[in-house]
Coordinates of C-alpha atoms and ligand atoms in Angstrom, one line a residue:
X1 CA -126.5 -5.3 -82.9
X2 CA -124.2 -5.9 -80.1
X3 CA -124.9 -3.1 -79.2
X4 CA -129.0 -3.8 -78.9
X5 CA -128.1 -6.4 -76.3
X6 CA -126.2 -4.5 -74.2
X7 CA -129.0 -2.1 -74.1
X8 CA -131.5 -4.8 -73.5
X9 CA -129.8 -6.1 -70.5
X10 CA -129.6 -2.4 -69.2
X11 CA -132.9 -1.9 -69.3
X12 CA -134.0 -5.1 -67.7
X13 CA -131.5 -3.9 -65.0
X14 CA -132.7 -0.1 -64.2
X15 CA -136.3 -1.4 -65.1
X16 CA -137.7 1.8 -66.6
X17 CA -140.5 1.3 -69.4
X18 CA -139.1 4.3 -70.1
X19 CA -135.4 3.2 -71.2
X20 CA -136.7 0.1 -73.1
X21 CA -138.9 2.5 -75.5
X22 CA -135.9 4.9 -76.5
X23 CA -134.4 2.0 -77.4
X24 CA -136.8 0.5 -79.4
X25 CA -137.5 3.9 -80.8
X26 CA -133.5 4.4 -81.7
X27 CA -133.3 0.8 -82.9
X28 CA -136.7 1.2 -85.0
X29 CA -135.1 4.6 -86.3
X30 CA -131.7 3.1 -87.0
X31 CA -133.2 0.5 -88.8
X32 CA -134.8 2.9 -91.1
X33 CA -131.9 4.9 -91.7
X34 CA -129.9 1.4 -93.0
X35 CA -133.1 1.0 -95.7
X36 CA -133.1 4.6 -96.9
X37 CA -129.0 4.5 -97.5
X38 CA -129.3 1.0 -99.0
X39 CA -132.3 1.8 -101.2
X40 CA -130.2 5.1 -102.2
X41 CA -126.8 3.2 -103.1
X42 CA -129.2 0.6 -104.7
X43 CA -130.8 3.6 -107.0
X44 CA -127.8 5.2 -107.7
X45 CA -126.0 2.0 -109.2
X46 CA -129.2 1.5 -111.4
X47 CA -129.1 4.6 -112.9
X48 CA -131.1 7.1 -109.9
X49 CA -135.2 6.1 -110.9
X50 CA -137.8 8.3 -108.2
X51 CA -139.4 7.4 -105.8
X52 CA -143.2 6.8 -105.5
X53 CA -145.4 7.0 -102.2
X54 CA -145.9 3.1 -102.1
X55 CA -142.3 2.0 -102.4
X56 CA -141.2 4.4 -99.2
X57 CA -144.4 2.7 -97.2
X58 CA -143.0 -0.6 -98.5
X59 CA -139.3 0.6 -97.0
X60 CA -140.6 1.6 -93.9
X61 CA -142.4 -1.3 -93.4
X62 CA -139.6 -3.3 -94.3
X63 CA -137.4 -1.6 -91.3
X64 CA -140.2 -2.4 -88.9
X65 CA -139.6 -6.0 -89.4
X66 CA -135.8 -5.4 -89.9
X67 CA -135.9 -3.5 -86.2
X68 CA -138.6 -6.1 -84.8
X69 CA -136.9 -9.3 -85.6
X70 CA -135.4 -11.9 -83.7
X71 CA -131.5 -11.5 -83.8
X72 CA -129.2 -13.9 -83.3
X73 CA -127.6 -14.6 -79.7
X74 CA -124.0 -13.1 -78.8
X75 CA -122.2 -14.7 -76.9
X76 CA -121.7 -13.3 -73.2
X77 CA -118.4 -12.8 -71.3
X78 CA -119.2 -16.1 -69.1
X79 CA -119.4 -18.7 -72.7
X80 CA -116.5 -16.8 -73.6
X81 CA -114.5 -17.7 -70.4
X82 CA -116.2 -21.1 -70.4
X83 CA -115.2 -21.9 -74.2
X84 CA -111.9 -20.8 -73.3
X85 CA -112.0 -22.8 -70.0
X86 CA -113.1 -25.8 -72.1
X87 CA -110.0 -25.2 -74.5
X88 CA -107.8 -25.7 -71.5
X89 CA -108.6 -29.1 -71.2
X90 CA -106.6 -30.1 -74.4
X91 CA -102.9 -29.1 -73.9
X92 CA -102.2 -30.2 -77.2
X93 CA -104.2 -28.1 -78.7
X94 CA -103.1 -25.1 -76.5
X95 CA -99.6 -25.8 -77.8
X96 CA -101.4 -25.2 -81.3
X97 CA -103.0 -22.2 -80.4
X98 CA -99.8 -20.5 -78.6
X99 CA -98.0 -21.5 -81.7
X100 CA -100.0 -19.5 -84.0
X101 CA -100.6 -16.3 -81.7
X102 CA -97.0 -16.2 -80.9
X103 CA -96.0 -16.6 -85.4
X104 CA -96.2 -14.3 -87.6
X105 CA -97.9 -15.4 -91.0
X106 CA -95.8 -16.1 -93.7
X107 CA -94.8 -13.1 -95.7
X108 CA -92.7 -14.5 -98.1
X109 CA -95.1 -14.8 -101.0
X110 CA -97.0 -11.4 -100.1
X111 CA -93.8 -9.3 -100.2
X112 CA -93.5 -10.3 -104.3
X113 CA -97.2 -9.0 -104.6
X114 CA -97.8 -5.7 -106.3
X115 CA -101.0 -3.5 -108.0
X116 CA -104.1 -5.6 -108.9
X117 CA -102.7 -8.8 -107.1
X118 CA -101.6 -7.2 -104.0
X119 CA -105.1 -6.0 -103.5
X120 CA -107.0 -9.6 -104.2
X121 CA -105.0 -11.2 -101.7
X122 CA -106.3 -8.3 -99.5
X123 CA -109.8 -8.4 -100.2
X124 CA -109.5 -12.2 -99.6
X125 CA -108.0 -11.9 -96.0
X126 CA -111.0 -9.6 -95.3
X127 CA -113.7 -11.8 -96.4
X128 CA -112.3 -15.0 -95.7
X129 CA -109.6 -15.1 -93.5
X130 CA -109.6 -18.7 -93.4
X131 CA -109.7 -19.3 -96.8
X132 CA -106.6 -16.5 -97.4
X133 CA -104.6 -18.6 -94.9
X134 CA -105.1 -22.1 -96.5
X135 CA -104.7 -20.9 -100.1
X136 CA -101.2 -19.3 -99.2
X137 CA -100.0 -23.2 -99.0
X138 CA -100.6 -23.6 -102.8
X139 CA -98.0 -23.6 -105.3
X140 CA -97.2 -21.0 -107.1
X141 CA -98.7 -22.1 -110.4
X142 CA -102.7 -22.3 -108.5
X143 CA -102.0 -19.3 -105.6
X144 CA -103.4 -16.7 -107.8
X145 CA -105.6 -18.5 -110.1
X146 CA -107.7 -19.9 -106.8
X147 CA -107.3 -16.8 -105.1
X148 CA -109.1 -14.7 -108.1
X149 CA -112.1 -17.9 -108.5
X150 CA -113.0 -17.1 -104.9
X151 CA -113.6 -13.4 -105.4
X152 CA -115.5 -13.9 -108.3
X153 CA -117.5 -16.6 -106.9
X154 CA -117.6 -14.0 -103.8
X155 CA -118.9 -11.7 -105.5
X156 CA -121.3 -13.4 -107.4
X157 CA -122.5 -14.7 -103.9
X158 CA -122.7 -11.1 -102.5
X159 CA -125.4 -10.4 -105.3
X160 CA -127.2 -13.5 -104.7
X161 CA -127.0 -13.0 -100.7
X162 CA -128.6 -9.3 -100.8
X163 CA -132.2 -9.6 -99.9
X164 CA -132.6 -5.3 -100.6
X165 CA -132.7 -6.6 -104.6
X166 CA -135.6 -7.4 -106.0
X167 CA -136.2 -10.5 -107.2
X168 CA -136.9 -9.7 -111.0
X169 CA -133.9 -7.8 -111.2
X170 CA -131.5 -10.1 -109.1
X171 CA -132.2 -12.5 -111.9
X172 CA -131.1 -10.2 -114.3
X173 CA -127.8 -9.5 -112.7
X174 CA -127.2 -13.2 -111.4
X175 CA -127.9 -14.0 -115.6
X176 CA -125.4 -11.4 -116.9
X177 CA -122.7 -11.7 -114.0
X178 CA -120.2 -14.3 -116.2
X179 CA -120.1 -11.7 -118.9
X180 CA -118.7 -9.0 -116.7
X181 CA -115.7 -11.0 -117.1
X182 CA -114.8 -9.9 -120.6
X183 CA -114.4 -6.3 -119.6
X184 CA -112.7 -5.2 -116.3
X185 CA -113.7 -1.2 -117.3
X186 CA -116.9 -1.4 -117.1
X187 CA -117.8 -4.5 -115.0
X188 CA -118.6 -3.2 -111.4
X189 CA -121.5 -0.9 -112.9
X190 CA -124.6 -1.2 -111.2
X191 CA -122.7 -3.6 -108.2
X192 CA -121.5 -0.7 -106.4
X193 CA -123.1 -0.5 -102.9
X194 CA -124.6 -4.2 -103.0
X195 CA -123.3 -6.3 -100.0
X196 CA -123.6 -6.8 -96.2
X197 CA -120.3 -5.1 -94.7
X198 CA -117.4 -2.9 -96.2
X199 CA -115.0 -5.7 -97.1
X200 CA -118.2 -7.1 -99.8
X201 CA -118.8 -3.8 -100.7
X202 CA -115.2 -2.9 -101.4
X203 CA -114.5 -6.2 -103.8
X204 CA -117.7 -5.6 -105.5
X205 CA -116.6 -1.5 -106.8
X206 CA -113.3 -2.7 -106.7
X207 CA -114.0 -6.1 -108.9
X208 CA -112.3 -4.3 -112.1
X209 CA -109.2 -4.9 -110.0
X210 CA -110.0 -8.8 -110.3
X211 CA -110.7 -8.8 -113.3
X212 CA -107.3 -7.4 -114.3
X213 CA -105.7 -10.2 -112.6
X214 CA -107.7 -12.7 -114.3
X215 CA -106.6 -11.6 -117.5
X216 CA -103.2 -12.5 -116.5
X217 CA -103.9 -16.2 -115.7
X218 CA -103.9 -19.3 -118.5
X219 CA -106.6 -19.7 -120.9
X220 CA -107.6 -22.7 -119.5
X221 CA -107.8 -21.2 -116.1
X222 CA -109.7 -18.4 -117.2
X223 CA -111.9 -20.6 -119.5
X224 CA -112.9 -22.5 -115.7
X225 CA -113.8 -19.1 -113.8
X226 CA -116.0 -18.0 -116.8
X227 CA -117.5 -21.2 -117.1
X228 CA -118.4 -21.8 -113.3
X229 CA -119.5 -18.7 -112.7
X230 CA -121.7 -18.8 -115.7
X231 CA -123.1 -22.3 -114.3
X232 CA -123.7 -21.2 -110.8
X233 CA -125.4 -17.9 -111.9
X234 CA -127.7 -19.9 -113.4
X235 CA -128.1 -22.4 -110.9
X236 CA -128.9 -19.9 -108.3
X237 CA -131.5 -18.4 -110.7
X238 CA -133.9 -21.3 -110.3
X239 CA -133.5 -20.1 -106.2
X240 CA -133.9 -16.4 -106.5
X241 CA -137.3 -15.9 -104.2
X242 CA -137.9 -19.3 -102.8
X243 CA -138.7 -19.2 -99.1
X244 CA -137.7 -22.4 -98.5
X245 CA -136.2 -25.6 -100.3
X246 CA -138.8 -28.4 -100.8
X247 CA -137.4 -31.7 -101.8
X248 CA -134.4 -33.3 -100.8
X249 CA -133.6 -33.4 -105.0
X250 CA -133.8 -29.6 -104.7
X251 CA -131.4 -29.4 -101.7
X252 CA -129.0 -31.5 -103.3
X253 CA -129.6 -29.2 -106.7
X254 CA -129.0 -26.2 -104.5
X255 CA -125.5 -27.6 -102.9
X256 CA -124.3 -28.5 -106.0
X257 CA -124.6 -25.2 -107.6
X258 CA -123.4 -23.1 -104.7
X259 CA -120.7 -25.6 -104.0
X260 CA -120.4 -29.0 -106.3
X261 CA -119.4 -26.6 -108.9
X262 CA -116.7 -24.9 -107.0
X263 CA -115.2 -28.3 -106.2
X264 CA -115.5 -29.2 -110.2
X265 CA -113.9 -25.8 -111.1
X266 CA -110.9 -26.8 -108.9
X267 CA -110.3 -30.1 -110.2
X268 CA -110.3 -28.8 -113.5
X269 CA -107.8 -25.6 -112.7
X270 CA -105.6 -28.8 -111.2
X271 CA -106.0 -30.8 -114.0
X272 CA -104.4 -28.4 -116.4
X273 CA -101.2 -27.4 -113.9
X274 CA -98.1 -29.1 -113.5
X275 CA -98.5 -29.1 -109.7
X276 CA -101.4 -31.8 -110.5
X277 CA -102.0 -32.9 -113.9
X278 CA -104.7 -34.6 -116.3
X279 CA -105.3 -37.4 -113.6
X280 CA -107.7 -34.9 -112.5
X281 CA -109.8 -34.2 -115.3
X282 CA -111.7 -37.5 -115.3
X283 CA -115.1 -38.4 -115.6
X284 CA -114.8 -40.0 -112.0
X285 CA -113.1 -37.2 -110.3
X286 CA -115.5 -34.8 -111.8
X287 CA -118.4 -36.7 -110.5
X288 CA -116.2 -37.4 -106.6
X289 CA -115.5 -33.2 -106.7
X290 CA -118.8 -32.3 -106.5
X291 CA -119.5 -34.8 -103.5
X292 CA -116.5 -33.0 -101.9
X293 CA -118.7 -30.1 -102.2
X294 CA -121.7 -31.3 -101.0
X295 CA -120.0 -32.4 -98.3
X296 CA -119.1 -28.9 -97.2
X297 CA -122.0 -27.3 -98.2
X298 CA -124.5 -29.6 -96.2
X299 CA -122.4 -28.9 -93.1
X300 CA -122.7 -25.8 -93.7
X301 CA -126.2 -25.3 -94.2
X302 CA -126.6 -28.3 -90.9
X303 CA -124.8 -25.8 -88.6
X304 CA -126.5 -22.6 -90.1
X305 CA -129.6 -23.4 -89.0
X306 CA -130.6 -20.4 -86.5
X307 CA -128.9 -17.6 -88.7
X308 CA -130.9 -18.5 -91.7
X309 CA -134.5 -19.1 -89.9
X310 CA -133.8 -15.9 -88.4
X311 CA -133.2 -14.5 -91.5
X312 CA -136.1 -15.9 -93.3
X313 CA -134.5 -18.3 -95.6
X314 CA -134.2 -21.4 -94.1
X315 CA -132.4 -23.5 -96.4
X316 CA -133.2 -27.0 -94.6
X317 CA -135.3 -29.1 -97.0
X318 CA -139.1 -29.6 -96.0
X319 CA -139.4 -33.2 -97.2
X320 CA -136.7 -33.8 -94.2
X321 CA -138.1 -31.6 -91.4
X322 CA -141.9 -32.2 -92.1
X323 CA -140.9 -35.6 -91.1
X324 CA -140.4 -34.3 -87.6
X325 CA -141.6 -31.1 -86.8
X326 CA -145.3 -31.8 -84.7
X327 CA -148.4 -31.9 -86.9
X328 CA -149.2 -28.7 -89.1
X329 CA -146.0 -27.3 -88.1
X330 CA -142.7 -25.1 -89.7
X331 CA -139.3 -25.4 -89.8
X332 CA -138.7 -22.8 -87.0
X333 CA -141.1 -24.6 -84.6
X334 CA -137.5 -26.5 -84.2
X335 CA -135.8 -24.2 -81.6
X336 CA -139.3 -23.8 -79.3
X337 CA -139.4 -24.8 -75.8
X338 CA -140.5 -28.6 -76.1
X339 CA -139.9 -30.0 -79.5
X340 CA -136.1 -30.8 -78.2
X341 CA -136.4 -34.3 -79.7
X342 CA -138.3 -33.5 -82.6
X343 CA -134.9 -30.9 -83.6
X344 CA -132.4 -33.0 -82.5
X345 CA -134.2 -36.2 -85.1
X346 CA -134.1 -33.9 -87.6
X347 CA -130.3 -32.5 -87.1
X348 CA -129.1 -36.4 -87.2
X349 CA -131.1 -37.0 -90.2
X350 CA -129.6 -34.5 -92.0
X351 CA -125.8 -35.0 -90.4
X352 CA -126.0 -38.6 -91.5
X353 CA -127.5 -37.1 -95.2
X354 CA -123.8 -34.8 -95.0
X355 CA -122.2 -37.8 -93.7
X356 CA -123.0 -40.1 -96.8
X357 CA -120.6 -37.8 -98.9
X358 CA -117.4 -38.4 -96.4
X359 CA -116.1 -41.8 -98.3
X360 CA -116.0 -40.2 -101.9
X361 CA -114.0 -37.2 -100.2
X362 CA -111.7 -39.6 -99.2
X363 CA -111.2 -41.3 -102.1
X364 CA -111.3 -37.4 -103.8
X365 CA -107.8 -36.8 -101.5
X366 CA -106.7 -39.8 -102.8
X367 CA -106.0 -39.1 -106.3
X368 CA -103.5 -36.1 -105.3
X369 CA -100.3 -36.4 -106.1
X370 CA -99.2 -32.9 -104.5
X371 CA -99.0 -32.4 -100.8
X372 CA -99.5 -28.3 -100.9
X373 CA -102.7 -29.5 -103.4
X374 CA -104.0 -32.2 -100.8
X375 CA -103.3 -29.9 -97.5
X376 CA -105.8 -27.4 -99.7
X377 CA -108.3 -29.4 -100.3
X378 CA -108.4 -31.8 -96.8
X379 CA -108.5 -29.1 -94.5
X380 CA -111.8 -27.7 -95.2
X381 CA -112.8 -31.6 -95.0
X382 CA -111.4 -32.1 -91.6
X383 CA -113.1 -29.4 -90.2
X384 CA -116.7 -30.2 -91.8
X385 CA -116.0 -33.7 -90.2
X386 CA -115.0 -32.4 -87.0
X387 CA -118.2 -29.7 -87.3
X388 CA -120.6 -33.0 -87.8
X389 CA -119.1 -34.3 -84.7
X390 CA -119.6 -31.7 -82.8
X391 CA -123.4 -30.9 -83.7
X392 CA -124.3 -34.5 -83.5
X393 CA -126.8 -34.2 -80.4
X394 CA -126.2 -31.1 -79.8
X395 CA -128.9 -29.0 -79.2
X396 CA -126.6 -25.5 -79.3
X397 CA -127.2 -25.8 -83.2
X398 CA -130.7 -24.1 -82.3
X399 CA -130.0 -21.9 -80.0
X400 CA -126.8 -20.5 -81.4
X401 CA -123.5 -21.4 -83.2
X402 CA -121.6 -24.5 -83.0
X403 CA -118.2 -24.0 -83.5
X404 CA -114.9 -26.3 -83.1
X405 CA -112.8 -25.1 -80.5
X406 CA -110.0 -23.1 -82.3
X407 CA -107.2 -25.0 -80.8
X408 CA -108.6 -28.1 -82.7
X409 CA -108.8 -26.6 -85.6
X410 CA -105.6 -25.4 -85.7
X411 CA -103.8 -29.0 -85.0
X412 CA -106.9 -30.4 -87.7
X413 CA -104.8 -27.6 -90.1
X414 CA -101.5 -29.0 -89.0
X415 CA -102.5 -32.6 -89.0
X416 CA -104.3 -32.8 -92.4
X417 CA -100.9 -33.3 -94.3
X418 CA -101.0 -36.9 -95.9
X419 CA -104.1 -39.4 -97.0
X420 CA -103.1 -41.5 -94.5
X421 CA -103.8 -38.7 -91.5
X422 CA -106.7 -37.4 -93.2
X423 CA -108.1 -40.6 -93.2
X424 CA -108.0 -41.2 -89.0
X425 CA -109.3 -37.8 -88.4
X426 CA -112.1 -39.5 -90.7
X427 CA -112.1 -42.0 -88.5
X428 CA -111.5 -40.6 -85.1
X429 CA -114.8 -38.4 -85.6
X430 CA -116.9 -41.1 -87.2
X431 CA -116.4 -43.2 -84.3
X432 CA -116.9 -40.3 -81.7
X433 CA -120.1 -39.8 -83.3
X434 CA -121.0 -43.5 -83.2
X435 CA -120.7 -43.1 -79.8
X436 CA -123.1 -40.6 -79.5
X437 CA -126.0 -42.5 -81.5
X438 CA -128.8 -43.3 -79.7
X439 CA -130.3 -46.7 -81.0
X440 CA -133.7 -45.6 -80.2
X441 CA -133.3 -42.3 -83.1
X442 CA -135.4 -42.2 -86.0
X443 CA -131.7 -42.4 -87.8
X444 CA -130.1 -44.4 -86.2
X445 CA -129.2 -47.5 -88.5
X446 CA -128.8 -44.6 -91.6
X447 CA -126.1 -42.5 -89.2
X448 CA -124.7 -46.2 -88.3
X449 CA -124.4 -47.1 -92.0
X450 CA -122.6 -44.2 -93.1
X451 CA -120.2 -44.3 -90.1
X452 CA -119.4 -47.9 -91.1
X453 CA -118.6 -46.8 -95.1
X454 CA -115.7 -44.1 -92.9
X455 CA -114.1 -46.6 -90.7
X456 CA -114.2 -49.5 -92.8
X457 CA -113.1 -47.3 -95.5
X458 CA -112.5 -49.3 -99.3
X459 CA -112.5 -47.6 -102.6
X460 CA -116.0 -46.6 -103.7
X461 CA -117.2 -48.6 -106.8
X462 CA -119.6 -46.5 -108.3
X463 CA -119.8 -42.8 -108.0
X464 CA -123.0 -40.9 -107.7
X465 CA -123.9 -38.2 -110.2
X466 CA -125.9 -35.9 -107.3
X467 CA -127.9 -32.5 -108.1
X468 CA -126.3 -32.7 -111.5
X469 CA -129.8 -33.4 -113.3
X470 CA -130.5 -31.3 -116.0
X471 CA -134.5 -30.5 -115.9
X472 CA -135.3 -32.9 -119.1
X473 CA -132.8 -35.8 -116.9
X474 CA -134.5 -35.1 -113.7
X475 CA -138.4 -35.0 -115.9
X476 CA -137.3 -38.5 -117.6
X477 CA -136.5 -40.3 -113.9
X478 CA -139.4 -39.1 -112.4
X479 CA -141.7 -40.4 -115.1
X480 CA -139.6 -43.5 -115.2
X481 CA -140.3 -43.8 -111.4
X482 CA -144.5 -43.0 -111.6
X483 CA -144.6 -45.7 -114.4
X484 CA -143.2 -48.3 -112.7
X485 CA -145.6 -47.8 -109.3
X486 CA -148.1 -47.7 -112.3
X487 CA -147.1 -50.9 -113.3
X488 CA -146.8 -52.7 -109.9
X489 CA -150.5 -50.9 -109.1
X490 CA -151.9 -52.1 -112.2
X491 CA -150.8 -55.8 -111.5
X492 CA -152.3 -55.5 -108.2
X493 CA -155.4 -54.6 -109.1
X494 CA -155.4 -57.5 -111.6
X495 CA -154.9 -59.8 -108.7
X496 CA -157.3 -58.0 -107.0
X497 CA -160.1 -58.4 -109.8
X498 CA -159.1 -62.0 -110.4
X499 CA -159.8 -62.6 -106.8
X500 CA -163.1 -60.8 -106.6
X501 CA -164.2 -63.5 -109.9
X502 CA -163.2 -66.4 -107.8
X503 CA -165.4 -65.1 -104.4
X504 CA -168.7 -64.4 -107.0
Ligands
MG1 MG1 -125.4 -17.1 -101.1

């Protein structure tokens, strides 16, 4: 795809018709070369069915629009020297950043690994390289456990993230993904060849190999990953084939199965270690994990904006940007030419919506008791927070990525060591985003408001229960909330009526 540009711009340059439709031609053809080897990978994990002369006019159609879309922008060489220019201007992250390319990482732990473990922790640098690096703080009784409930989540993820599946059967496998767990011989059948680059596509025919190590861990630990996975599959069943997320309810829904659940899993993996203990199984922290999860997961989904219109699934939630889009309009009328405002109301509204989460994640961090546990779990926190800042009024989240500069990210990494740091980064951010609010935004007083809950931090007292409804729970509130506008309608209309009596 990199590639595409480059040929782009040399086209525009030499300025022959003739250049620009060989390259459509080779992109068109390339594109239809990726659908024929995914559909044959595809068929030859499902057992090799035939195919018939609709479903090649449906794949060739498919790499039309495949070799016709919009991609997203690269950067060029001059952001590159002007993000690194940019960089310069904090020496103390610099001293970060030199520190880190000028280490090596720490080998002590990977030099014990050997077989089936050596090779998770490999998978994991290559499809997370972040995550590998964080989770090689843990102690020794949660490095492995953590490190095999990512790659299953992972791969559970990879399933649910390939579009090339249909949607009938993506349920199926999504429903019957947990119970590959009981049997690492036969569980990568019909997942070989499903996912986006080699590394997916590796710890998906590999996943026996995860399996093996999962056998190895604590019964409680493996009772979590069964039971997670299990939970999310199913979650992500009710969003196989949507186009787009309509309610806010649903969004929240969505974040908790993708991520609330991940943050529940962990508590309860830490809740049955010595590193932690039973303090974390609570009713409380179980309801405070999730919300460190949504946390993460609407910052995510915030910043992702551009990838996933361009993609097709954009995973912002209608009843927020129908608020602001003009009249009649999408959610990709966002990044066009002249709805700046409009995009930029709707980003706040749903930073200060992320933003509403950031208290409870403090007092999450709180009830840790281990520092390798708390450096875990706050660094992904400090880097959402920092994300938030950065994005607040920043129109780059349509037109590209926003990223933190990596020098801050680094001394966020180093920093987020005790509560007590954690919560000024909170604070340092909420404050630099305060700054940025413009009184005059649609939400203003709700950004305000949550800003205020960060830097006058105190103890939540109640703890929200969010995207945790069962259907039946979420069917009861609803009908609780149309009776009572029933109610207040019907006692209008008897004040009306009695009014009418007196006029006749
Ligand atoms: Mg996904």
């Amino acid at each position: 795809m990199g590639l595409g540009l480059g040929l782009a711009l040399g086209a525009m340059s030499i300025g022959s018709a003739w250049f620009g439709q060989r390259q459509s031609r080779e992109k068109l053809k390339k594109a239809m070369k990726e659908e024929a080897r995914k559909q044959i990978m595809l068929e030859m994990s499902s057992g090799g069915t035939t195919f018939s002369g609709s479903s090649l006019d449906e794949l060739q159609a498919r790499a039309m629009a495949a070799a016709t879309k919009e991609q997203m922008p690269k950067k060029s060489l001059s952001k590159k020297v002007g993000s690194f220019m940019s960089q310069l201007s904090y020496p103390d992250e610099m001293w970060q950043l030199a520190k880190y390319l000028t280490t090596s990482p720490n080998n002590k732990n990977k030099a014990t690994r050997e077989g089936d473990e050596a090779y998770c922790f490999a998978v994991l640098a290559k499809v997370s390289r972040s995550f590998a690096m964080v989770i090689e703080g843990l102690t020794d009784d949660l490095r492995t456990p953590i490190c095999v409930f990512y790659l299953v989540l992972r791969a559970l993820d990879t399933v649910e993230d390939d579009m090339d599946i249909p949607n009938e059967r993506k349920k199926v496998m999504l429903t019957g993904f947990a119970d590959r767990l009981n049997d690492a011989a036969s569980c990568n059948e019909g997942l070989v060849g499903i996912g986006d680059t080699e590394d997916y596509k590796d710890l998906l025919k590999q996943f026996g190999r995860v399996v093996n190590v999962m056998k190895t861990m604590s019964d409680a630990h493996q009772k979590v990953v069964m039971d997670i996975t299990k939970r999310m599959a199913d979650g992500m069943v009710k969003f196989v084939g949507k186009e787009s997320l309509e309610t806010h309810a649903e969004y929240e829904n969505y974040c908790h199965y993708v991520a609330g659940l991940v943050g529940i899993g962990l508590s309860q993996m830490f809740a049955s270690t010595e590193s932690e203990g039973a303090h974390m199984g609570t009713e409380k922290v179980e309801r405070l994990s999730n919300l460190m999860g949504l946390f993460l997961q609407k910052t995510n989904i915030t910043r992702d904006y551009l990838e996933d219109v361009l993609e097709g699934r954009p995973w912002w939630p209608k009843e927020v940007w129908s608020k602001h889009v003009p009249q009649g309009g999408v959610v990709k009328d966002l990044k066009e030419c002249g709805n700046e405002k409009a995009a930029l109301g709707c980003l706040h509204e749903l930073i200060a919506d992320a933003l509403e989460q950031a208290p409870f994640c403090l007092s999450y961090m709180k009830q840790l008791k281990n520092e390798n546990v708390f450096a875990f779990c706050a660094v992904p926190q400090v880097m959402a927070i920092a994300t938030l800042a950065e994005m607040y009024n920043n129109y780059g989240v349509f037109t590209g990525v926003v990223k933190i500069r990596k020098g801050l990210a680094l001394l966020l990494m180093e920093q987020a060591k005790s509560w007590d740091a954690v919560k000024k980064i909170f604070i340092k951010f909420a404050l630099e985003i305060e700054d940025k609010v413009d009184p005059n935004d649609p939400s203003a007083m709700r950004t305000i408001f949550a800003l205020r809950k960060i830097i006058d931090y105190s103890e939540p007292q109640k703890v929200p229960r969010k995207g945790t409804l069962e259907p039946e729970e979420a069917k009861a509130e609803a009908k609780l909330l149309l009776q009572k506008e029933v109610d207040h309608l019907e006692k209008e209309l008897d004040a009306a009526k009695e009014k009418l009596e007196q006029l006749a």
